[in-house]
Amino acid sequence: MTTADPVDTASTASEAHAADEVGTADAVGETHAVDTADDVDAKVPWRRLVPLSAQHVLAMIAAPVSTVFLVAGTLKMPPGATASLLSAVLLLCGAGALLQSLGVWRIGGRLPFVMLPGGAATALFLQIAQEHGAPTAAGAVLLAAALLLAVLPVYARVVRLFPPLVMGVTVLLIGIAMIRVASRLVTGPDGTGEPRAVLLAGLTVAATVAAYVFLRGVWRQTSVLIGMAAGTAVAVATGLGAFAPAAGSGFALPAFLPFGTPRFDLLAALPLLVFSLTTLAEITGQTVLNSETVGRTPAPERDVPRVARADAVVSLAGGLFGTSLMVTSAENIGIGRLTGVRSRFVTAGAGVLLVVLGLATPVSRALAGIPEAVVGGSALVVYAVIAVMGVEMLRRADLSGTGTGSLTAALALTVGLLPLLTPDLYAGFPGWARTILGSGVVAGTLTAVLLTALLGRFGPKSRTPAPPDPHARQ
């Protein structure tokens, strides 16, 4: 989950884009020096399109693979069902990239975006599945996607409810909660881990860190996937685990409604409903960043609803195939900056490759055999990073002692962490209260929203010193 500040990222990307164009023009010495592929609407020749698109796939493939393994391990899905879920996720990632890159009517931003299963959304999906069952979690995805579509007409008002402080609290609580869930993939449901499983998970984490530190470029972006491959190889070579691919071959469609008929429970779905609203702030930052990166004048009032509609439409399909909310990702923007190719047809090509991978069942069935402890080790890295991202968001908020931000964050985190630290705290409360207060993410987020509104209106104002006048005499 990547959130960018619209103003800072827009200005930075704009300056970098201008510098890139100046540098290219100086090097070539012609008015048309910028390659036609630098234009967001330019079509790229096939001989360049395939390798460029493959780079985008390599950069993002770790997220859907690791997400599926986390879901399958937590819900104890058999290898065949895991392979089917992975096929569904890859197909939806491909469809999402095509929809965002090419656009259909007012759906899709027509920008070089890719789409992934959201890490934070997956965490909430698993929380609902564990507490209320997988059919209820699937129903929650459908409700959240429908809510996202419904609020787009009032987008400007809704996004104001989720400033960096609220987003930071939400993401930090999600990361902390899911570290606990990921650890159960290593220890088992009883929380008592076998030394061999803990060792294998630790070696997977070490391999992931080594790949991230020593590799560069697109390979560094696949460090989680490389860590999983290394952990699996160690498991097979040392006997710490077994690699058992699912049976099957050829091409096949993923299973429809793998968890049965979705069950709709508004209270149980509340974590994902709240999260779906917070994604509007994330979408805004990513859309502005991507627009500036490709040289298009940002138009959030036009493009953000289009990007959000594509997220919602693909998420509706995801709910029917057993996935959590699908979210547009800015992870591929770095590759565009690295290659200098800004064409949206490159990410559309990546979408086609992902669809092919989703239909090629030998790939998904082989990946489904990765040992559970390896998945747990990778998941620990992923969700620890999400928690740190929450801290980074909080740093952008005003947490000075003169304002109310620090008090709001402290109380919201307290309310959110209480259910994790004291699981039976609300055991004597009515069912609806247990659902809301017992979910640390929901309770913490709602507390942050309410306190931000109340204390921001009636509390003391922060006194931020005025910036120095650059024209003043020294």
Coordinates of C-alpha atoms in Angstrom, one line a residue:
M1 CA 0.0 0.0 0.0
T2 CA 1.7 3.2 -1.1
T3 CA 0.4 6.6 -0.3
A4 CA 1.9 9.8 -1.6
D5 CA 1.4 13.4 -0.6
P6 CA -0.2 15.0 -3.7
V7 CA 1.6 18.4 -3.4
D8 CA 5.1 17.1 -2.6
T9 CA 5.1 14.2 -5.1
A10 CA 3.5 16.3 -7.8
S11 CA 6.2 19.0 -7.6
T12 CA 9.0 16.5 -7.3
A13 CA 7.8 14.5 -10.3
S14 CA 7.2 17.6 -12.3
E15 CA 10.8 18.9 -11.7
A16 CA 12.3 15.4 -12.5
H17 CA 10.2 15.2 -15.7
A18 CA 11.3 18.6 -16.8
A19 CA 15.0 17.7 -16.1
D20 CA 14.6 14.4 -18.0
E21 CA 13.3 16.2 -21.1
V22 CA 16.0 18.9 -20.9
G23 CA 18.7 16.3 -20.6
T24 CA 17.4 14.3 -23.5
A25 CA 17.1 17.4 -25.7
D26 CA 20.7 18.5 -24.9
A27 CA 22.0 15.0 -25.6
V28 CA 20.4 14.7 -29.0
G29 CA 20.3 18.3 -30.0
E30 CA 16.9 18.2 -31.7
T31 CA 13.5 19.6 -30.9
H32 CA 11.9 16.2 -31.2
A33 CA 14.6 14.6 -29.1
V34 CA 12.2 13.0 -26.6
D35 CA 11.4 9.5 -27.8
T36 CA 7.8 9.0 -28.9
A37 CA 7.5 6.2 -26.3
D38 CA 7.9 8.9 -23.6
D39 CA 4.4 10.1 -24.4
V40 CA 1.7 8.5 -22.3
D41 CA -0.5 7.9 -25.4
A42 CA 2.3 6.7 -27.6
K43 CA 2.3 3.1 -28.9
V44 CA 5.5 1.1 -28.5
P45 CA 6.8 -1.4 -31.1
W46 CA 6.4 -5.0 -30.3
R47 CA 10.1 -5.7 -30.0
R48 CA 10.3 -3.1 -27.2
L49 CA 6.9 -3.7 -25.7
V50 CA 7.4 -7.3 -24.6
P51 CA 10.6 -6.8 -22.5
L52 CA 9.4 -3.5 -21.1
S53 CA 6.1 -5.1 -20.1
A54 CA 7.9 -8.0 -18.6
Q55 CA 9.9 -5.6 -16.4
H56 CA 6.6 -4.3 -14.9
V57 CA 5.4 -7.9 -14.3
L58 CA 8.7 -8.8 -12.5
A59 CA 8.4 -5.7 -10.3
M60 CA 4.9 -6.5 -9.1
I61 CA 4.6 -10.3 -9.2
A62 CA 5.8 -10.8 -5.6
A63 CA 2.8 -8.9 -4.2
P64 CA 0.0 -11.2 -5.6
V65 CA 2.0 -14.4 -5.1
S66 CA 2.8 -13.6 -1.4
T67 CA -0.8 -12.4 -0.8
V68 CA -2.3 -15.6 -2.1
F69 CA 0.0 -17.7 0.0
L70 CA -0.8 -15.8 3.1
V71 CA -4.6 -16.2 2.5
A72 CA -4.2 -19.9 1.7
G73 CA -2.0 -20.6 4.7
T74 CA -4.2 -18.7 7.1
L75 CA -7.4 -20.3 5.8
K76 CA -5.8 -23.7 5.5
M77 CA -6.7 -24.1 1.8
P78 CA -5.5 -27.2 0.0
P79 CA -2.9 -26.9 -2.9
G80 CA -5.6 -27.2 -5.6
A81 CA -7.6 -24.4 -4.1
T82 CA -4.5 -22.3 -3.6
A83 CA -3.5 -22.7 -7.3
S84 CA -7.0 -21.7 -8.4
L85 CA -6.9 -18.6 -6.1
L86 CA -3.5 -17.6 -7.5
S87 CA -4.9 -17.9 -11.0
A88 CA -7.8 -15.7 -10.1
V89 CA -5.5 -13.0 -8.6
L90 CA -3.2 -13.0 -11.6
L91 CA -6.1 -12.7 -14.0
L92 CA -7.6 -9.8 -12.0
C93 CA -4.3 -8.1 -11.8
G94 CA -4.0 -8.3 -15.5
A95 CA -7.6 -7.2 -16.1
G96 CA -7.0 -4.2 -13.7
A97 CA -3.8 -3.1 -15.5
L98 CA -5.6 -3.3 -18.8
L99 CA -8.6 -1.3 -17.5
Q100 CA -6.5 1.4 -15.9
S101 CA -4.1 1.7 -18.8
L102 CA -6.6 1.7 -21.7
G103 CA -9.8 2.8 -20.0
V104 CA -13.4 2.0 -20.9
W105 CA -15.9 4.9 -20.8
R106 CA -15.4 6.6 -17.4
I107 CA -13.7 3.5 -15.9
G108 CA -9.9 3.6 -15.7
G109 CA -7.5 6.5 -15.5
R110 CA -5.8 5.9 -18.9
L111 CA -2.5 6.1 -17.1
P112 CA 0.4 3.5 -16.8
F113 CA -0.9 1.8 -13.7
V114 CA -0.9 -1.8 -12.5
M115 CA -3.3 -3.3 -10.0
L116 CA -2.6 -5.6 -7.1
P117 CA -4.4 -7.2 -4.2
G118 CA -4.0 -4.6 -1.4
G119 CA -1.9 -5.8 1.5
A120 CA -3.9 -3.9 4.1
A121 CA -7.1 -5.0 2.5
T122 CA -6.0 -8.6 2.5
A123 CA -5.2 -8.3 6.2
L124 CA -8.8 -7.1 6.9
F125 CA -10.2 -9.8 4.7
L126 CA -8.4 -12.4 6.7
Q127 CA -9.5 -10.9 10.0
I128 CA -13.2 -11.1 8.8
A129 CA -12.7 -14.6 7.5
Q130 CA -11.2 -15.8 10.8
E131 CA -13.9 -14.2 12.9
H132 CA -17.0 -14.7 10.7
G133 CA -16.1 -17.2 8.0
A134 CA -14.8 -16.9 4.5
P135 CA -18.2 -16.4 2.9
T136 CA -18.8 -13.4 5.1
A137 CA -15.3 -12.1 4.1
A138 CA -16.2 -12.5 0.4
G139 CA -19.5 -10.6 1.0
A140 CA -17.5 -7.9 2.7
V141 CA -15.4 -7.4 -0.4
L142 CA -18.5 -7.0 -2.5
L143 CA -20.0 -4.5 0.0
A144 CA -16.8 -2.5 0.2
A145 CA -16.5 -2.3 -3.6
A146 CA -20.1 -1.2 -3.9
L147 CA -19.6 1.5 -1.2
L148 CA -16.5 2.8 -3.1
L149 CA -18.7 3.2 -6.2
A150 CA -21.5 4.9 -4.3
V151 CA -19.4 7.6 -2.6
L152 CA -17.6 8.8 -5.8
P153 CA -20.1 11.5 -6.4
V154 CA -19.1 13.1 -3.1
Y155 CA -15.4 12.2 -3.4
A156 CA -14.1 15.6 -2.4
R157 CA -16.0 15.5 0.9
V158 CA -15.2 11.9 1.9
V159 CA -11.4 12.2 1.3
R160 CA -11.2 15.1 3.8
L161 CA -12.0 12.6 6.6
F162 CA -8.7 10.8 6.1
P163 CA -5.8 13.1 6.5
P164 CA -2.3 11.7 7.0
L165 CA -2.8 11.3 10.7
V166 CA -5.9 9.1 10.3
M167 CA -4.3 7.1 7.4
G168 CA -1.1 6.6 9.5
V169 CA -3.1 5.2 12.5
T170 CA -5.0 2.9 10.2
V171 CA -2.0 1.5 8.3
L172 CA 0.1 1.1 11.5
L173 CA -2.7 -0.8 13.2
I174 CA -3.2 -3.1 10.2
G175 CA 0.5 -3.8 10.0
I176 CA 0.8 -4.7 13.7
A177 CA -2.4 -6.9 13.6
M178 CA -1.2 -8.8 10.6
I179 CA 2.3 -9.5 12.0
R180 CA 0.5 -11.5 14.6
V181 CA -1.5 -13.3 11.9
A182 CA 1.6 -14.0 9.8
S183 CA 3.4 -15.4 12.8
R184 CA 0.7 -18.1 13.1
L185 CA 1.8 -19.4 9.7
V186 CA 5.1 -20.2 11.3
T187 CA 4.0 -21.4 14.8
G188 CA 0.6 -22.9 13.9
P189 CA -2.8 -22.1 15.5
D190 CA -1.6 -22.9 19.0
G191 CA 1.2 -20.4 18.9
T192 CA 3.9 -23.0 19.6
G193 CA 6.4 -23.2 16.8
E194 CA 8.6 -26.1 15.9
P195 CA 12.3 -25.1 15.8
R196 CA 12.6 -26.2 12.1
A197 CA 9.7 -24.0 11.1
V198 CA 11.0 -21.0 12.9
L199 CA 14.5 -21.6 11.4
L200 CA 13.1 -21.9 7.9
A201 CA 11.0 -18.7 8.3
G202 CA 14.1 -16.9 9.6
L203 CA 16.2 -18.1 6.7
T204 CA 13.5 -16.8 4.3
V205 CA 13.6 -13.4 6.0
A206 CA 17.4 -13.4 5.8
A207 CA 17.3 -14.2 2.0
T208 CA 14.7 -11.5 1.4
V209 CA 16.8 -8.9 3.2
A210 CA 20.0 -10.0 1.4
A211 CA 18.2 -9.7 -2.0
Y212 CA 16.9 -6.2 -1.1
V213 CA 20.3 -5.0 0.1
F214 CA 22.6 -6.4 -2.6
L215 CA 20.4 -6.4 -5.7
R216 CA 19.5 -3.3 -7.8
G217 CA 16.7 -2.2 -10.1
V218 CA 13.9 -4.5 -11.0
W219 CA 15.5 -7.4 -9.2
R220 CA 15.5 -5.5 -5.9
Q221 CA 11.8 -5.0 -6.3
T222 CA 11.3 -8.8 -6.5
S223 CA 13.2 -9.4 -3.2
V224 CA 10.2 -10.9 -1.5
L225 CA 9.7 -13.4 -4.4
I226 CA 13.5 -14.2 -4.4
G227 CA 13.3 -14.8 -0.6
M228 CA 10.5 -17.2 -1.1
A229 CA 12.4 -19.1 -3.8
A230 CA 15.5 -19.2 -1.7
G231 CA 13.5 -20.4 1.4
T232 CA 11.8 -23.1 -0.7
A233 CA 15.2 -24.3 -2.1
V234 CA 16.7 -24.4 1.5
A235 CA 13.6 -26.4 2.7
V236 CA 14.0 -29.0 0.0
A237 CA 17.8 -29.2 0.3
T238 CA 17.9 -29.5 4.1
G239 CA 14.6 -31.3 4.8
L240 CA 13.2 -28.4 6.8
G241 CA 10.1 -28.5 4.6
A242 CA 8.6 -30.1 1.6
F243 CA 7.7 -28.7 -1.8
A244 CA 4.4 -30.2 -3.0
P245 CA 2.9 -28.7 -6.1
A246 CA -0.8 -29.3 -6.8
A247 CA -1.8 -31.8 -9.5
G248 CA -3.0 -30.6 -12.9
S249 CA -1.7 -29.2 -16.2
G250 CA -2.6 -27.0 -19.1
F251 CA -4.9 -24.0 -19.1
A252 CA -7.9 -23.5 -16.9
L253 CA -10.2 -20.9 -15.5
P254 CA -10.2 -20.2 -11.7
A255 CA -13.0 -21.5 -9.5
F256 CA -16.1 -19.2 -9.3
L257 CA -17.3 -18.6 -5.7
P258 CA -14.6 -20.7 -4.1
F259 CA -15.9 -20.1 -0.6
G260 CA -19.5 -20.7 -1.5
T261 CA -22.3 -18.1 -1.7
P262 CA -21.2 -14.8 -0.2
R263 CA -22.8 -13.8 3.1
F264 CA -23.6 -10.1 3.7
D265 CA -23.1 -8.8 7.2
L266 CA -22.7 -5.0 7.5
L267 CA -21.2 -5.1 11.0
A268 CA -18.7 -7.9 10.1
A269 CA -17.8 -6.0 6.9
L270 CA -17.2 -2.7 8.7
P271 CA -13.3 -3.0 8.7
L272 CA -13.3 -3.3 4.9
L273 CA -16.0 -0.7 4.5
V274 CA -14.0 1.9 6.4
F275 CA -10.8 0.9 4.6
S276 CA -12.5 1.3 1.2
L277 CA -13.1 5.0 2.0
T278 CA -9.5 5.5 3.1
T279 CA -8.3 4.3 -0.3
L280 CA -9.6 7.5 -1.9
A281 CA -6.8 9.5 -0.2
E282 CA -4.3 6.9 -1.5
I283 CA -5.7 7.0 -5.0
T284 CA -5.5 10.8 -5.1
G285 CA -1.8 10.8 -4.3
Q286 CA -1.0 8.1 -6.7
T287 CA -3.0 9.6 -9.6
V288 CA -1.3 13.0 -9.1
L289 CA 2.1 11.4 -8.9
N290 CA 1.6 9.3 -12.0
S291 CA 0.1 12.2 -14.0
E292 CA 3.1 14.4 -13.3
T293 CA 5.5 11.5 -14.0
V294 CA 4.2 11.0 -17.5
G295 CA 3.9 14.7 -18.2
R296 CA 0.2 15.0 -18.0
T297 CA -1.3 18.0 -16.1
P298 CA -3.0 16.5 -13.0
A299 CA -6.8 16.6 -13.0
P300 CA -7.8 14.8 -9.7
E301 CA -11.5 15.8 -10.1
R302 CA -11.6 13.9 -13.4
D303 CA -9.0 11.1 -13.0
V304 CA -9.4 10.0 -9.4
P305 CA -13.1 8.9 -9.8
R306 CA -12.1 7.0 -13.0
V307 CA -9.2 5.2 -11.2
A308 CA -11.4 4.4 -8.2
R309 CA -14.2 3.1 -10.4
A310 CA -11.7 0.6 -12.0
D311 CA -10.6 -0.5 -8.5
A312 CA -14.2 -1.0 -7.5
V313 CA -15.2 -2.9 -10.7
V314 CA -12.2 -5.3 -10.5
S315 CA -12.8 -5.7 -6.7
L316 CA -16.4 -6.7 -7.4
A317 CA -15.1 -9.5 -9.6
G318 CA -12.5 -10.3 -7.0
G319 CA -15.2 -10.9 -4.4
L320 CA -16.8 -13.5 -6.7
F321 CA -13.4 -15.3 -7.1
G322 CA -12.3 -15.3 -3.5
T323 CA -9.9 -12.4 -3.4
S324 CA -9.9 -9.2 -1.3
L325 CA -10.1 -5.7 -2.6
M326 CA -7.9 -5.0 -5.6
V327 CA -6.1 -1.6 -5.5
T328 CA -4.2 0.4 -8.1
S329 CA -0.5 0.6 -7.3
A330 CA 2.2 3.2 -8.0
E331 CA 5.0 0.6 -7.7
N332 CA 5.5 0.6 -11.4
I333 CA 6.2 4.3 -11.6
G334 CA 9.8 3.8 -10.7
I335 CA 10.3 1.5 -13.7
G336 CA 8.8 4.2 -16.0
R337 CA 11.3 6.7 -14.6
L338 CA 14.1 4.3 -14.9
T339 CA 13.5 3.3 -18.5
G340 CA 12.2 6.8 -19.6
V341 CA 9.2 5.1 -21.3
R342 CA 5.9 6.5 -20.1
S343 CA 3.5 4.9 -22.5
R344 CA 0.4 3.4 -20.9
F345 CA 0.5 0.7 -23.5
V346 CA 3.5 -0.8 -21.7
T347 CA 1.5 -1.5 -18.6
A348 CA -1.4 -2.7 -20.8
G349 CA 1.1 -5.2 -22.2
A350 CA 2.0 -6.2 -18.6
G351 CA -1.7 -6.8 -18.1
V352 CA -1.8 -9.2 -21.0
L353 CA 1.2 -11.1 -19.6
L354 CA -0.5 -11.4 -16.3
V355 CA -3.7 -12.8 -17.8
V356 CA -1.6 -15.5 -19.6
L357 CA 0.1 -16.4 -16.4
G358 CA -3.2 -16.6 -14.6
L359 CA -4.5 -19.1 -17.2
A360 CA -1.4 -21.2 -17.3
T361 CA -2.2 -23.5 -14.4
P362 CA 1.2 -25.3 -14.3
V363 CA 2.7 -22.0 -13.0
S364 CA 0.1 -21.5 -10.3
R365 CA 0.0 -25.1 -9.3
A366 CA 3.8 -25.2 -8.9
L367 CA 3.8 -22.0 -6.8
A368 CA 1.1 -23.5 -4.6
G369 CA 3.5 -26.1 -3.2
I370 CA 5.7 -23.6 -1.3
P371 CA 6.1 -24.6 2.4
E372 CA 3.9 -22.7 4.9
A373 CA 6.9 -21.5 7.0
V374 CA 8.4 -19.9 4.0
V375 CA 5.1 -18.1 3.3
G376 CA 5.1 -17.0 7.0
G377 CA 8.6 -15.6 6.8
S378 CA 7.8 -13.6 3.7
A379 CA 4.5 -12.4 5.2
L380 CA 6.3 -11.1 8.3
V381 CA 8.5 -8.9 6.1
V382 CA 5.6 -7.6 4.1
Y383 CA 3.4 -6.7 7.1
A384 CA 6.3 -5.2 9.0
V385 CA 6.9 -2.9 6.1
I386 CA 3.2 -1.9 6.1
A387 CA 3.5 -1.0 9.8
V388 CA 6.5 1.2 9.0
M389 CA 4.6 2.9 6.2
G390 CA 2.0 3.8 8.9
V391 CA 4.8 5.4 10.9
E392 CA 5.9 7.4 7.8
M393 CA 2.4 8.7 7.3
L394 CA 2.2 9.8 10.9
R395 CA 5.5 11.7 10.4
R396 CA 3.7 13.8 7.8
A397 CA 1.0 14.8 10.3
D398 CA 1.3 17.6 12.9
L399 CA 2.3 15.8 16.0
S400 CA 3.8 18.8 17.7
G401 CA 3.1 19.4 21.4
T402 CA 1.2 22.6 20.7
G403 CA -1.6 21.0 18.7
T404 CA -4.0 18.1 19.1
G405 CA -2.4 15.7 16.7
S406 CA -0.2 13.9 19.2
L407 CA -3.1 13.4 21.6
T408 CA -5.4 12.2 18.8
A409 CA -2.8 9.7 17.5
A410 CA -2.0 8.4 21.1
L411 CA -5.7 7.8 22.0
A412 CA -6.5 6.3 18.6
L413 CA -3.6 3.9 18.8
T414 CA -4.5 3.0 22.4
V415 CA -8.1 2.1 21.3
G416 CA -6.8 0.2 18.3
L417 CA -4.2 -1.8 20.2
L418 CA -6.4 -2.8 23.2
P419 CA -8.2 -5.6 21.3
L420 CA -4.8 -7.0 20.2
L421 CA -3.2 -6.9 23.7
T422 CA -6.4 -7.9 25.6
P423 CA -8.5 -10.1 23.3
D424 CA -11.3 -10.7 25.8
L425 CA -11.7 -7.0 26.8
Y426 CA -15.1 -6.7 25.2
A427 CA -16.3 -10.3 25.8
G428 CA -19.3 -9.1 27.9
F429 CA -20.5 -6.6 25.4
P430 CA -23.3 -7.1 22.8
G431 CA -22.4 -8.7 19.5
W432 CA -22.5 -5.5 17.5
A433 CA -20.2 -3.7 20.0
R434 CA -17.8 -6.6 20.0
T435 CA -17.6 -6.4 16.2
I436 CA -16.7 -2.7 16.2
L437 CA -14.6 -2.4 19.3
G438 CA -13.0 -5.8 19.0
S439 CA -11.5 -4.9 15.6
G440 CA -8.5 -2.8 16.4
V441 CA -8.4 -1.3 12.9
V442 CA -12.0 -0.2 12.9
A443 CA -11.9 1.1 16.5
G444 CA -8.7 2.9 16.0
T445 CA -9.6 4.5 12.7
L446 CA -13.1 5.6 13.9
T447 CA -11.4 7.1 17.0
A448 CA -8.9 9.0 14.9
V449 CA -11.6 10.3 12.6
L450 CA -13.8 11.5 15.4
L451 CA -11.0 13.1 17.5
T452 CA -9.6 14.8 14.4
A453 CA -12.9 16.4 13.7
L454 CA -13.8 17.3 17.4
L455 CA -10.3 18.4 18.6
G456 CA -9.5 20.1 15.4
R457 CA -12.7 22.2 15.8
F458 CA -12.6 22.9 19.6
G459 CA -9.1 22.1 20.7
P460 CA -6.0 24.4 20.7
K461 CA -4.5 25.2 17.4
S462 CA -0.9 24.2 16.6
R463 CA 1.5 27.1 16.4
T464 CA 3.9 26.3 13.5
P465 CA 6.7 28.8 13.1
A466 CA 6.5 30.7 9.8
P467 CA 9.1 29.7 7.3
P468 CA 12.0 32.2 6.8
D469 CA 11.8 34.7 4.1
P470 CA 14.3 33.7 1.4
H471 CA 14.6 37.3 0.3
A472 CA 15.4 38.6 3.7
R473 CA 18.9 40.0 4.4
Q474 CA 21.1 37.6 6.3

